[in-house]
């Protein structure tokens, strides 16, 4: 049993889910003049929705909540605030998933207050219904049990953070400081239950070395504990 429930999401699934979401929006007769992507998770779905719904105008707002995979920050905040006039525009605010819902709530309220669109609706590929504080106007999949979705656009970031968490926990519980790549690969599978292309494990280890969290000595990886 993995320690953290994770589902690896493929690019093909993203395209399929975005089609499904676009169809729900079309069936409802909502034709947005502008799509607003929540950075960073909403970028790919928003771009695909522009394509599938035939929308030319694409904007972005950065509403950030989860700074590390499967580990949330205390509260969401709008980064790089700017004000524009969207009066007369029907807008669609898009994100990948609603988990707590705080990022979408914050972006939605900010846009309504400072950008004044004629209408604003929300759309996400997924909606974790038992924990979410809001239900989006449109979603493709309802998730009934919390799980971390490892989206293809955060593969390296997530793998890096997941490996870092293994190393930190093993140090805390067993004072372990020494690893090799194969051991990390095995621990990764044991912890998260997903198999990623091996190059992500290698690149994640390189990233941790660059960040000074690991040191490589003749194929041995040492946790730098300070
Ligand atoms: P939230 O404000 O809790 O609804 O989540 C904000 C953002 O964090 C989402 O748009 C995702 O990019 C990311 N996120 C939160 N929960 C998950 C999850 N269970 N799986 C994958 N990404 C998530």
GROMACS .gro file of C-alpha atoms and ligand atoms in nm:
model
  249
    1UNK     CA    1   0.000   0.000   0.000
    2UNK     CA    2   0.143   0.341  -0.095
    3UNK     CA    3   0.177   0.591   0.190
    4UNK     CA    4   0.026   0.876  -0.009
    5UNK     CA    5  -0.248   0.799  -0.262
    6UNK     CA    6  -0.130   0.924  -0.600
    7UNK     CA    7  -0.272   0.886  -0.948
    8UNK     CA    8  -0.042   0.942  -1.242
    9UNK     CA    9  -0.231   1.142  -1.504
   10UNK     CA   10  -0.128   1.115  -1.870
   11UNK     CA   11  -0.136   1.383  -2.140
   12UNK     CA   12  -0.398   1.177  -2.323
   13UNK     CA   13  -0.624   1.183  -2.017
   14UNK     CA   14  -0.582   1.560  -1.994
   15UNK     CA   15  -0.695   1.601  -2.353
   16UNK     CA   16  -0.987   1.361  -2.302
   17UNK     CA   17  -1.098   1.534  -1.978
   18UNK     CA   18  -1.067   1.877  -2.139
   19UNK     CA   19  -1.288   1.761  -2.427
   20UNK     CA   20  -1.540   1.634  -2.173
   21UNK     CA   21  -1.533   1.965  -1.987
   22UNK     CA   22  -1.569   2.165  -2.310
   23UNK     CA   23  -1.873   1.957  -2.404
   24UNK     CA   24  -2.041   2.025  -2.070
   25UNK     CA   25  -1.987   2.399  -2.116
   26UNK     CA   26  -2.116   2.387  -2.475
   27UNK     CA   27  -2.420   2.178  -2.379
   28UNK     CA   28  -2.506   2.441  -2.121
   29UNK     CA   29  -2.489   2.711  -2.388
   30UNK     CA   30  -2.226   2.923  -2.211
   31UNK     CA   31  -2.008   3.099  -2.466
   32UNK     CA   32  -1.725   3.285  -2.291
   33UNK     CA   33  -1.555   3.583  -2.459
   34UNK     CA   34  -1.247   3.533  -2.247
   35UNK     CA   35  -1.088   3.247  -2.057
   36UNK     CA   36  -0.885   3.317  -1.744
   37UNK     CA   37  -0.633   3.051  -1.645
   38UNK     CA   38  -0.535   3.018  -1.283
   39UNK     CA   39  -0.157   2.990  -1.274
   40UNK     CA   40  -0.008   2.752  -1.278
   41UNK     CA   41  -0.235   2.447  -1.278
   42UNK     CA   42  -0.502   2.594  -1.501
   43UNK     CA   43  -0.275   2.678  -1.794
   44UNK     CA   44  -0.300   2.359  -1.996
   45UNK     CA   45  -0.674   2.299  -1.944
   46UNK     CA   46  -0.744   2.667  -2.020
   47UNK     CA   47  -0.543   2.656  -2.342
   48UNK     CA   48  -0.721   2.339  -2.451
   49UNK     CA   49  -1.059   2.493  -2.369
   50UNK     CA   50  -0.968   2.793  -2.588
   51UNK     CA   51  -0.910   2.547  -2.869
   52UNK     CA   52  -1.214   2.328  -2.809
   53UNK     CA   53  -1.455   2.618  -2.747
   54UNK     CA   54  -1.308   2.847  -3.013
   55UNK     CA   55  -1.212   3.123  -2.768
   56UNK     CA   56  -0.934   3.366  -2.871
   57UNK     CA   57  -0.890   3.565  -2.551
   58UNK     CA   58  -0.679   3.407  -2.280
   59UNK     CA   59  -0.569   3.577  -1.960
   60UNK     CA   60  -0.409   3.456  -1.643
   61UNK     CA   61  -0.414   3.518  -1.272
   62UNK     CA   62  -0.184   3.358  -1.017
   63UNK     CA   63  -0.369   3.235  -0.715
   64UNK     CA   64  -0.137   3.017  -0.519
   65UNK     CA   65  -0.215   2.779  -0.242
   66UNK     CA   66  -0.022   2.454  -0.261
   67UNK     CA   67   0.348   2.532  -0.284
   68UNK     CA   68   0.456   2.171  -0.249
   69UNK     CA   69   0.294   1.861  -0.392
   70UNK     CA   70   0.039   1.713  -0.151
   71UNK     CA   71   0.133   1.965   0.120
   72UNK     CA   72  -0.072   2.281   0.136
   73UNK     CA   73   0.022   2.629   0.244
   74UNK     CA   74  -0.181   2.796   0.515
   75UNK     CA   75  -0.378   3.023   0.286
   76UNK     CA   76  -0.411   3.119  -0.078
   77UNK     CA   77  -0.288   3.451  -0.212
   78UNK     CA   78  -0.299   3.644  -0.540
   79UNK     CA   79   0.051   3.699  -0.671
   80UNK     CA   80   0.136   3.990  -0.902
   81UNK     CA   81  -0.198   4.171  -0.867
   82UNK     CA   82  -0.304   4.376  -1.168
   83UNK     CA   83  -0.629   4.542  -1.259
   84UNK     CA   84  -0.802   4.534  -1.600
   85UNK     CA   85  -1.147   4.620  -1.723
   86UNK     CA   86  -1.350   4.321  -1.835
   87UNK     CA   87  -1.689   4.491  -1.832
   88UNK     CA   88  -1.889   4.363  -2.127
   89UNK     CA   89  -1.700   4.030  -2.126
   90UNK     CA   90  -1.838   3.692  -2.033
   91UNK     CA   91  -1.552   3.514  -1.861
   92UNK     CA   92  -1.463   3.159  -1.769
   93UNK     CA   93  -1.217   3.099  -1.486
   94UNK     CA   94  -1.029   2.770  -1.533
   95UNK     CA   95  -0.818   2.554  -1.304
   96UNK     CA   96  -0.705   2.192  -1.308
   97UNK     CA   97  -0.872   2.083  -0.984
   98UNK     CA   98  -1.074   2.214  -0.694
   99UNK     CA   99  -0.940   2.057  -0.377
  100UNK     CA  100  -1.004   2.292  -0.085
  101UNK     CA  101  -1.137   2.539  -0.341
  102UNK     CA  102  -0.953   2.830  -0.183
  103UNK     CA  103  -0.752   2.921  -0.494
  104UNK     CA  104  -1.060   2.941  -0.713
  105UNK     CA  105  -1.262   3.129  -0.451
  106UNK     CA  106  -0.985   3.384  -0.409
  107UNK     CA  107  -0.932   3.432  -0.786
  108UNK     CA  108  -1.306   3.447  -0.851
  109UNK     CA  109  -1.368   3.710  -0.583
  110UNK     CA  110  -1.067   3.915  -0.693
  111UNK     CA  111  -1.177   3.913  -1.058
  112UNK     CA  112  -1.534   4.005  -0.971
  113UNK     CA  113  -1.417   4.294  -0.756
  114UNK     CA  114  -1.134   4.438  -0.966
  115UNK     CA  115  -1.194   4.321  -1.326
  116UNK     CA  116  -1.576   4.355  -1.328
  117UNK     CA  117  -1.670   4.102  -1.597
  118UNK     CA  118  -2.028   4.097  -1.726
  119UNK     CA  119  -2.045   3.736  -1.608
  120UNK     CA  120  -1.795   3.497  -1.450
  121UNK     CA  121  -1.826   3.119  -1.433
  122UNK     CA  122  -1.581   2.860  -1.306
  123UNK     CA  123  -1.461   2.536  -1.468
  124UNK     CA  124  -1.218   2.268  -1.353
  125UNK     CA  125  -1.126   1.925  -1.485
  126UNK     CA  126  -1.177   1.773  -1.140
  127UNK     CA  127  -1.365   1.854  -0.825
  128UNK     CA  128  -1.291   1.682  -0.491
  129UNK     CA  129  -1.645   1.705  -0.361
  130UNK     CA  130  -1.606   1.591   0.004
  131UNK     CA  131  -1.342   1.854   0.090
  132UNK     CA  132  -1.413   2.141  -0.150
  133UNK     CA  133  -1.559   2.464  -0.017
  134UNK     CA  134  -1.723   2.533  -0.353
  135UNK     CA  135  -1.863   2.346  -0.649
  136UNK     CA  136  -1.750   2.486  -0.983
  137UNK     CA  137  -2.012   2.577  -1.243
  138UNK     CA  138  -1.855   2.312  -1.468
  139UNK     CA  139  -1.633   2.012  -1.390
  140UNK     CA  140  -1.561   1.692  -1.575
  141UNK     CA  141  -1.479   1.444  -1.298
  142UNK     CA  142  -1.607   1.432  -0.943
  143UNK     CA  143  -1.349   1.281  -0.705
  144UNK     CA  144  -1.504   1.122  -0.398
  145UNK     CA  145  -1.189   1.016  -0.213
  146UNK     CA  146  -0.894   1.248  -0.174
  147UNK     CA  147  -0.596   1.158  -0.387
  148UNK     CA  148  -0.301   1.352  -0.527
  149UNK     CA  149  -0.322   1.378  -0.906
  150UNK     CA  150   0.023   1.380  -1.051
  151UNK     CA  151  -0.043   1.594  -1.360
  152UNK     CA  152   0.203   1.571  -1.648
  153UNK     CA  153   0.297   1.939  -1.621
  154UNK     CA  154   0.432   1.903  -1.267
  155UNK     CA  155   0.605   1.570  -1.309
  156UNK     CA  156   0.958   1.677  -1.226
  157UNK     CA  157   0.847   1.916  -0.952
  158UNK     CA  158   0.634   1.649  -0.783
  159UNK     CA  159   0.893   1.372  -0.817
  160UNK     CA  160   1.158   1.603  -0.669
  161UNK     CA  161   0.939   1.693  -0.371
  162UNK     CA  162   0.830   1.334  -0.321
  163UNK     CA  163   1.191   1.212  -0.312
  164UNK     CA  164   1.287   1.494  -0.078
  165UNK     CA  165   1.009   1.387   0.156
  166UNK     CA  166   1.133   1.026   0.158
  167UNK     CA  167   1.487   1.139   0.242
  168UNK     CA  168   1.374   1.378   0.517
  169UNK     CA  169   1.143   1.122   0.678
  170UNK     CA  170   1.404   0.845   0.669
  171UNK     CA  171   1.652   1.082   0.829
  172UNK     CA  172   1.406   1.180   1.099
  173UNK     CA  173   1.290   0.826   1.177
  174UNK     CA  174   1.604   0.621   1.118
  175UNK     CA  175   1.890   0.874   1.097
  176UNK     CA  176   1.952   0.753   0.744
  177UNK     CA  177   2.172   0.981   0.532
  178UNK     CA  178   2.301   0.756   0.256
  179UNK     CA  179   2.123   0.641  -0.060
  180UNK     CA  180   2.188   0.526  -0.411
  181UNK     CA  181   1.964   0.599  -0.709
  182UNK     CA  182   1.816   0.251  -0.721
  183UNK     CA  183   1.717   0.262  -0.353
  184UNK     CA  184   1.546   0.596  -0.405
  185UNK     CA  185   1.365   0.460  -0.707
  186UNK     CA  186   1.238   0.162  -0.504
  187UNK     CA  187   1.139   0.378  -0.208
  188UNK     CA  188   0.957   0.613  -0.447
  189UNK     CA  189   0.745   0.328  -0.578
  190UNK     CA  190   0.681   0.193  -0.228
  191UNK     CA  191   0.571   0.536  -0.099
  192UNK     CA  192   0.366   0.661  -0.390
  193UNK     CA  193   0.267   0.349  -0.583
  194UNK     CA  194   0.332   0.505  -0.924
  195UNK     CA  195   0.597   0.436  -1.182
  196UNK     CA  196   0.744   0.736  -1.360
  197UNK     CA  197   0.992   0.732  -1.645
  198UNK     CA  198   1.333   0.674  -1.486
  199UNK     CA  199   1.466   0.998  -1.628
  200UNK     CA  200   1.242   1.189  -1.386
  201UNK     CA  201   1.407   1.013  -1.090
  202UNK     CA  202   1.751   1.100  -1.227
  203UNK     CA  203   1.654   1.462  -1.302
  204UNK     CA  204   1.490   1.497  -0.959
  205UNK     CA  205   1.808   1.373  -0.789
  206UNK     CA  206   2.011   1.621  -0.997
  207UNK     CA  207   1.773   1.896  -0.889
  208UNK     CA  208   1.817   1.802  -0.521
  209UNK     CA  209   2.196   1.805  -0.571
  210UNK     CA  210   2.171   2.151  -0.734
  211UNK     CA  211   1.964   2.273  -0.441
  212UNK     CA  212   2.224   2.145  -0.194
  213UNK     CA  213   1.989   1.889  -0.036
  214UNK     CA  214   2.188   1.591  -0.163
  215UNK     CA  215   2.558   1.553  -0.233
  216UNK     CA  216   2.689   1.294  -0.476
  217UNK     CA  217   3.011   1.110  -0.390
  218UNK     CA  218   3.109   0.833  -0.634
  219UNK     CA  219   2.752   0.721  -0.696
  220UNK     CA  220   2.656   0.749  -0.328
  221UNK     CA  221   2.399   1.015  -0.248
  222UNK     CA  222   2.432   1.183   0.091
  223UNK     CA  223   2.162   1.385   0.257
  224UNK     CA  224   2.309   1.722   0.353
  225UNK     CA  225   2.177   1.773   0.704
  226UNK     CA  226   2.369   2.094   0.786
  227LIG     P1  227  -0.710   2.429  -0.380
  227LIG     O1  228  -0.693   2.576  -0.354
  227LIG     O2  229  -0.692   2.351  -0.252
  227LIG     O3  230  -0.842   2.396  -0.443
  227LIG     O4  231  -0.592   2.378  -0.476
  227LIG     C1  232  -0.509   2.468  -0.548
  227LIG     C2  233  -0.421   2.403  -0.652
  227LIG     O5  234  -0.331   2.309  -0.592
  227LIG     C3  235  -0.494   2.324  -0.759
  227LIG     O6  236  -0.533   2.408  -0.864
  227LIG     C4  237  -0.386   2.226  -0.804
  227LIG     O7  238  -0.296   2.285  -0.897
  227LIG     C5  239  -0.313   2.195  -0.676
  227LIG     N1  240  -0.376   2.079  -0.610
  227LIG     C6  241  -0.450   2.083  -0.497
  227LIG     N2  242  -0.493   1.961  -0.463
  227LIG     C7  243  -0.448   1.876  -0.557
  227LIG     C8  244  -0.461   1.735  -0.578
  227LIG     N3  245  -0.531   1.658  -0.494
  227LIG     N4  246  -0.399   1.681  -0.686
  227LIG     C9  247  -0.327   1.759  -0.770
  227LIG     N5  248  -0.311   1.892  -0.757
  227LIG    C10  249  -0.371   1.952  -0.652
   0.00000   0.00000   0.00000
